[in-house]
GROMACS .gro file of C-alpha atoms in nm:
model
  243
    1MET     CA    1  -1.708   1.203   2.607
    2SER     CA    2  -1.604   1.566   2.587
    3ASN     CA    3  -1.555   1.873   2.369
    4THR     CA    4  -1.858   1.801   2.149
    5PRO     CA    5  -1.942   2.081   1.899
    6ALA     CA    6  -2.266   2.161   1.724
    7SER     CA    7  -2.426   1.875   1.532
    8PRO     CA    8  -2.264   1.812   1.190
    9THR     CA    9  -2.419   1.803   0.845
   10ALA     CA   10  -2.194   1.517   0.732
   11ILE     CA   11  -2.009   1.233   0.904
   12CYS     CA   12  -1.706   1.046   0.773
   13PHE     CA   13  -1.616   0.700   0.897
   14ASP     CA   14  -1.295   0.507   0.907
   15LEU     CA   15  -1.367   0.151   0.793
   16ASP     CA   16  -1.141  -0.108   0.957
   17ASP     CA   17  -1.201  -0.152   1.331
   18THR     CA   18  -1.461   0.127   1.321
   19LEU     CA   19  -1.737  -0.031   1.111
   20ILE     CA   20  -1.574  -0.369   1.042
   21ASP     CA   21  -1.392  -0.597   1.285
   22ASP     CA   22  -1.058  -0.592   1.107
   23THR     CA   23  -0.866  -0.712   1.413
   24GLY     CA   24  -1.063  -1.036   1.409
   25ALA     CA   25  -1.017  -1.077   1.033
   26SER     CA   26  -0.645  -1.008   1.049
   27SER     CA   27  -0.610  -1.262   1.331
   28ALA     CA   28  -0.770  -1.523   1.105
   29GLY     CA   29  -0.527  -1.430   0.828
   30LEU     CA   30  -0.236  -1.443   1.068
   31HIS     CA   31  -0.333  -1.792   1.185
   32ALA     CA   32  -0.329  -1.903   0.820
   33LEU     CA   33   0.022  -1.761   0.776
   34MET     CA   34   0.141  -1.922   1.098
   35GLU     CA   35   0.017  -2.261   0.985
   36ARG     CA   36   0.203  -2.232   0.655
   37LEU     CA   37   0.523  -2.114   0.824
   38GLY     CA   38   0.507  -2.343   1.125
   39HIS     CA   39   0.498  -2.051   1.368
   40PRO     CA   40   0.413  -2.178   1.719
   41ASP     CA   41   0.332  -1.860   1.916
   42PHE     CA   42   0.031  -1.643   1.826
   43GLY     CA   43   0.116  -1.378   2.085
   44ALA     CA   44   0.463  -1.324   1.943
   45ALA     CA   45   0.332  -1.337   1.587
   46ARG     CA   46   0.055  -1.086   1.659
   47SER     CA   47   0.293  -0.839   1.825
   48LEU     CA   48   0.543  -0.857   1.539
   49TRP     CA   49   0.274  -0.839   1.270
   50ASP     CA   50   0.118  -0.528   1.424
   51VAL     CA   51   0.453  -0.347   1.458
   52GLN     CA   52   0.572  -0.442   1.112
   53THR     CA   53   0.236  -0.345   0.961
   54GLU     CA   54   0.261  -0.001   1.121
   55ILE     CA   55   0.614   0.047   0.985
   56SER     CA   56   0.562  -0.094   0.637
   57PHE     CA   57   0.213   0.043   0.571
   58SER     CA   58   0.322   0.389   0.687
   59ALA     CA   59   0.610   0.371   0.439
   60TYR     CA   60   0.362   0.274   0.168
   61LEU     CA   61   0.140   0.573   0.250
   62ARG     CA   62   0.443   0.802   0.222
   63GLY     CA   63   0.530   0.657  -0.118
   64ARG     CA   64   0.848   0.484  -0.001
   65LEU     CA   65   0.721   0.132  -0.068
   66SER     CA   66   0.478  -0.013  -0.320
   67LEU     CA   67   0.172  -0.201  -0.202
   68GLU     CA   68   0.341  -0.530  -0.289
   69GLN     CA   69   0.667  -0.432  -0.118
   70GLN     CA   70   0.500  -0.346   0.211
   71ARG     CA   71   0.311  -0.676   0.202
   72ARG     CA   72   0.637  -0.865   0.145
   73GLU     CA   73   0.807  -0.686   0.433
   74ARG     CA   74   0.532  -0.792   0.670
   75VAL     CA   75   0.534  -1.156   0.560
   76ARG     CA   76   0.915  -1.168   0.556
   77ALA     CA   77   0.936  -1.039   0.915
   78LEU     CA   78   0.704  -1.319   1.030
   79ALA     CA   79   0.900  -1.577   0.828
   80VAL     CA   80   1.230  -1.465   0.981
   81GLN     CA   81   1.079  -1.485   1.329
   82THR     CA   82   0.983  -1.845   1.249
   83GLY     CA   83   1.336  -1.928   1.133
   84HIS     CA   84   1.296  -1.891   0.756
   85ALA     CA   85   1.569  -1.636   0.685
   86ASP     CA   86   1.581  -1.686   0.308
   87ILE     CA   87   1.235  -1.636   0.160
   88THR     CA   88   1.181  -1.514  -0.195
   89ASP     CA   89   0.951  -1.235  -0.304
   90GLN     CA   90   0.740  -1.489  -0.493
   91HIS     CA   91   0.695  -1.699  -0.180
   92CYS     CA   92   0.603  -1.385   0.017
   93ASP     CA   93   0.341  -1.301  -0.245
   94GLU     CA   94   0.196  -1.652  -0.230
   95LEU     CA   95   0.181  -1.643   0.149
   96TYR     CA   96   0.014  -1.304   0.149
   97GLN     CA   97  -0.257  -1.436  -0.080
   98GLN     CA   98  -0.320  -1.707   0.180
   99TYR     CA   99  -0.346  -1.433   0.441
  100LEU     CA  100  -0.590  -1.235   0.227
  101ALA     CA  101  -0.810  -1.538   0.161
  102ALA     CA  102  -0.847  -1.610   0.533
  103HIS     CA  103  -0.892  -1.239   0.604
  104ARG     CA  104  -1.173  -1.207   0.349
  105ALA     CA  105  -1.347  -1.517   0.481
  106SER     CA  106  -1.362  -1.353   0.825
  107TRP     CA  107  -1.499  -1.009   0.733
  108GLN     CA  108  -1.766  -0.920   0.986
  109LEU     CA  109  -1.954  -0.604   1.079
  110PHE     CA  110  -1.982  -0.481   1.433
  111PRO     CA  111  -2.342  -0.526   1.554
  112ASP     CA  112  -2.399  -0.149   1.581
  113THR     CA  113  -2.276  -0.064   1.230
  114VAL     CA  114  -2.588  -0.109   1.016
  115PRO     CA  115  -2.840   0.027   1.272
  116THR     CA  116  -2.628   0.340   1.314
  117LEU     CA  117  -2.576   0.402   0.942
  118ARG     CA  118  -2.945   0.342   0.875
  119ALA     CA  119  -3.047   0.589   1.146
  120LEU     CA  120  -2.803   0.857   1.028
  121GLY     CA  121  -2.907   0.816   0.666
  122SER     CA  122  -3.276   0.840   0.756
  123ALA     CA  123  -3.202   1.158   0.948
  124GLY     CA  124  -3.051   1.317   0.638
  125TYR     CA  125  -2.681   1.309   0.720
  126ARG     CA  126  -2.438   1.283   0.431
  127LEU     CA  127  -2.206   0.991   0.499
  128ALA     CA  128  -1.862   0.892   0.369
  129VAL     CA  129  -1.598   0.628   0.420
  130LEU     CA  130  -1.250   0.775   0.461
  131THR     CA  131  -0.986   0.501   0.473
  132ASN     CA  132  -0.616   0.438   0.431
  133GLY     CA  133  -0.692   0.091   0.297
  134PRO     CA  134  -0.632   0.033  -0.077
  135GLU     CA  135  -0.933   0.091  -0.299
  136ALA     CA  136  -0.898  -0.251  -0.462
  137LEU     CA  137  -0.968  -0.412  -0.125
  138GLN     CA  138  -1.200  -0.165   0.044
  139HIS     CA  139  -1.468  -0.144  -0.225
  140PRO     CA  140  -1.513  -0.523  -0.245
  141LYS     CA  141  -1.530  -0.530   0.133
  142LEU     CA  142  -1.807  -0.270   0.139
  143GLN     CA  143  -1.997  -0.453  -0.134
  144ALA     CA  144  -1.961  -0.796   0.026
  145LEU     CA  145  -2.091  -0.664   0.358
  146GLU     CA  146  -2.371  -0.466   0.186
  147LEU     CA  147  -2.256  -0.128   0.315
  148SER     CA  148  -2.200   0.060  -0.012
  149SER     CA  149  -2.552   0.200  -0.035
  150TYR     CA  150  -2.519   0.392   0.292
  151PHE     CA  151  -2.242   0.620   0.168
  152HIS     CA  152  -2.238   0.916  -0.067
  153THR     CA  153  -1.867   0.866  -0.135
  154VAL     CA  154  -1.578   0.636  -0.048
  155VAL     CA  155  -1.231   0.793  -0.035
  156CYS     CA  156  -0.920   0.572  -0.022
  157ALA     CA  157  -0.565   0.690   0.031
  158ASP     CA  158  -0.417   0.536  -0.283
  159THR     CA  159  -0.657   0.722  -0.513
  160ALA     CA  160  -0.693   1.043  -0.311
  161GLY     CA  161  -0.325   1.129  -0.338
  162ALA     CA  162  -0.255   1.118   0.037
  163GLY     CA  163  -0.345   0.912   0.341
  164LYS     CA  164  -0.448   0.993   0.694
  165PRO     CA  165  -0.334   1.191   0.890
  166GLU     CA  166  -0.259   1.426   0.598
  167PRO     CA  167  -0.533   1.691   0.585
  168HIS     CA  168  -0.563   1.655   0.207
  169ILE     CA  169  -0.762   1.330   0.221
  170PHE     CA  170  -1.007   1.479   0.472
  171ARG     CA  171  -1.059   1.787   0.255
  172VAL     CA  172  -1.107   1.572  -0.055
  173THR     CA  173  -1.376   1.379   0.131
  174ALA     CA  174  -1.556   1.696   0.241
  175GLN     CA  175  -1.540   1.826  -0.116
  176ARG     CA  176  -1.694   1.506  -0.253
  177LEU     CA  177  -1.969   1.532   0.009
  178GLY     CA  178  -2.034   1.891  -0.098
  179VAL     CA  179  -1.980   2.035   0.251
  180ASP     CA  180  -1.725   2.240   0.439
  181PRO     CA  181  -1.479   2.036   0.652
  182TYR     CA  182  -1.587   2.236   0.957
  183SER     CA  183  -1.936   2.093   0.926
  184CYS     CA  184  -1.803   1.733   0.924
  185TRP     CA  185  -1.725   1.488   1.199
  186HIS     CA  186  -1.480   1.206   1.141
  187VAL     CA  187  -1.525   0.883   1.336
  188GLY     CA  188  -1.230   0.647   1.368
  189ASP     CA  189  -1.035   0.427   1.607
  190GLN     CA  190  -0.684   0.571   1.568
  191PRO     CA  191  -0.600   0.885   1.771
  192GLN     CA  192  -0.319   0.992   1.538
  193SER     CA  193  -0.440   0.913   1.187
  194ASP     CA  194  -0.810   0.970   1.258
  195GLY     CA  195  -0.796   1.221   1.544
  196LEU     CA  196  -0.507   1.449   1.455
  197GLY     CA  197  -0.581   1.417   1.086
  198ALA     CA  198  -0.937   1.535   1.132
  199VAL     CA  199  -0.831   1.830   1.347
  200SER     CA  200  -0.568   1.937   1.094
  201SER     CA  201  -0.833   1.956   0.822
  202GLY     CA  202  -1.096   2.135   1.026
  203MET     CA  203  -1.314   1.833   1.095
  204HIS     CA  204  -1.421   1.737   1.445
  205PRO     CA  205  -1.274   1.401   1.552
  206VAL     CA  206  -1.472   1.133   1.732
  207ILE     CA  207  -1.258   0.844   1.856
  208ILE     CA  208  -1.430   0.510   1.898
  209ASP     CA  209  -1.266   0.296   2.168
  210ARG     CA  210  -1.467  -0.024   2.182
  211THR     CA  211  -1.244  -0.172   2.451
  212ARG     CA  212  -1.272   0.141   2.668
  213ARG     CA  213  -0.910   0.093   2.770
  214THR     CA  214  -0.780   0.441   2.696
  215GLU     CA  215  -0.865   0.790   2.813
  216PHE     CA  216  -0.832   1.057   2.545
  217SER     CA  217  -0.829   1.390   2.725
  218GLY     CA  218  -1.013   1.669   2.544
  219VAL     CA  219  -1.131   1.444   2.260
  220THR     CA  220  -1.485   1.325   2.197
  221THR     CA  221  -1.465   0.953   2.270
  222ILE     CA  222  -1.733   0.687   2.234
  223GLY     CA  223  -1.742   0.318   2.320
  224SER     CA  224  -1.993   0.223   2.051
  225LEU     CA  225  -2.156   0.371   1.742
  226ASP     CA  226  -2.483   0.386   1.934
  227GLU     CA  227  -2.324   0.661   2.143
  228LEU     CA  228  -2.264   0.855   1.822
  229LEU     CA  229  -2.639   0.870   1.766
  230SER     CA  230  -2.679   1.018   2.113
  231LEU     CA  231  -2.419   1.284   2.033
  232VAL     CA  232  -2.616   1.404   1.730
  233GLY     CA  233  -2.948   1.390   1.915
  234LEU     CA  234  -3.092   1.072   1.765
  235PRO     CA  235  -3.249   0.788   1.963
  236SER     CA  236  -3.062   0.464   2.018
  237ALA     CA  237  -3.069   0.221   1.727
  238THR     CA  238  -2.995  -0.077   1.950
  239PRO     CA  239  -3.306  -0.266   2.061
  240ALA     CA  240  -3.359  -0.250   2.436
  241ARG     CA  241  -3.302  -0.576   2.617
  242SER     CA  242  -3.611  -0.732   2.768
  243LEU     CA  243  -3.595  -0.794   3.142
   0.00000   0.00000   0.00000
């Protein structure tokens, strides 16, 4: 951990892989797709899916693809890898719905999510979700996992007019919270979209690296949300283990 400023008045959170284990849910969805397509190699499928998602979803955020088009590109890439070169848009749509169903069935919070949000809310911090995920999916996710009540606002890229790392979405979030961006921290797992985006808007970035595999020089980095509480001077929300 490094470069920590004065304690904030508001904290924004990325959602997927920050509060919710999206990697696990997407793996469940990917397994469902693989079964339908007859794909034999999860490692190869996972690598391709992650790369294609980065390419296609980034194009969607820039307005170059629709939500449906970027979904089709991702499914089509996996189908081609499996040997299905000619796959219709309708079939892609049907397969993606299979992916979504398995993904939804696997939504799960990280163990430190609720204790941390409860502690921050009790301490008077204004809290927001700031996500590139589509609003039609993110709100149901928050409701299903009983997180909605912890946040003063939820800002999604498709309704904010821009996605991370564009500073606009960060400034919109601060405005909805009723605070200056410079008094906000933004917690997320992606150094570029979360880290650089926060800096460009005036927010202080906090990168959560639950695997502790990467060193981010000069950036406040935590391995769990419990460490966030320590940064703002609150006691741990994780029960101590009995010896």
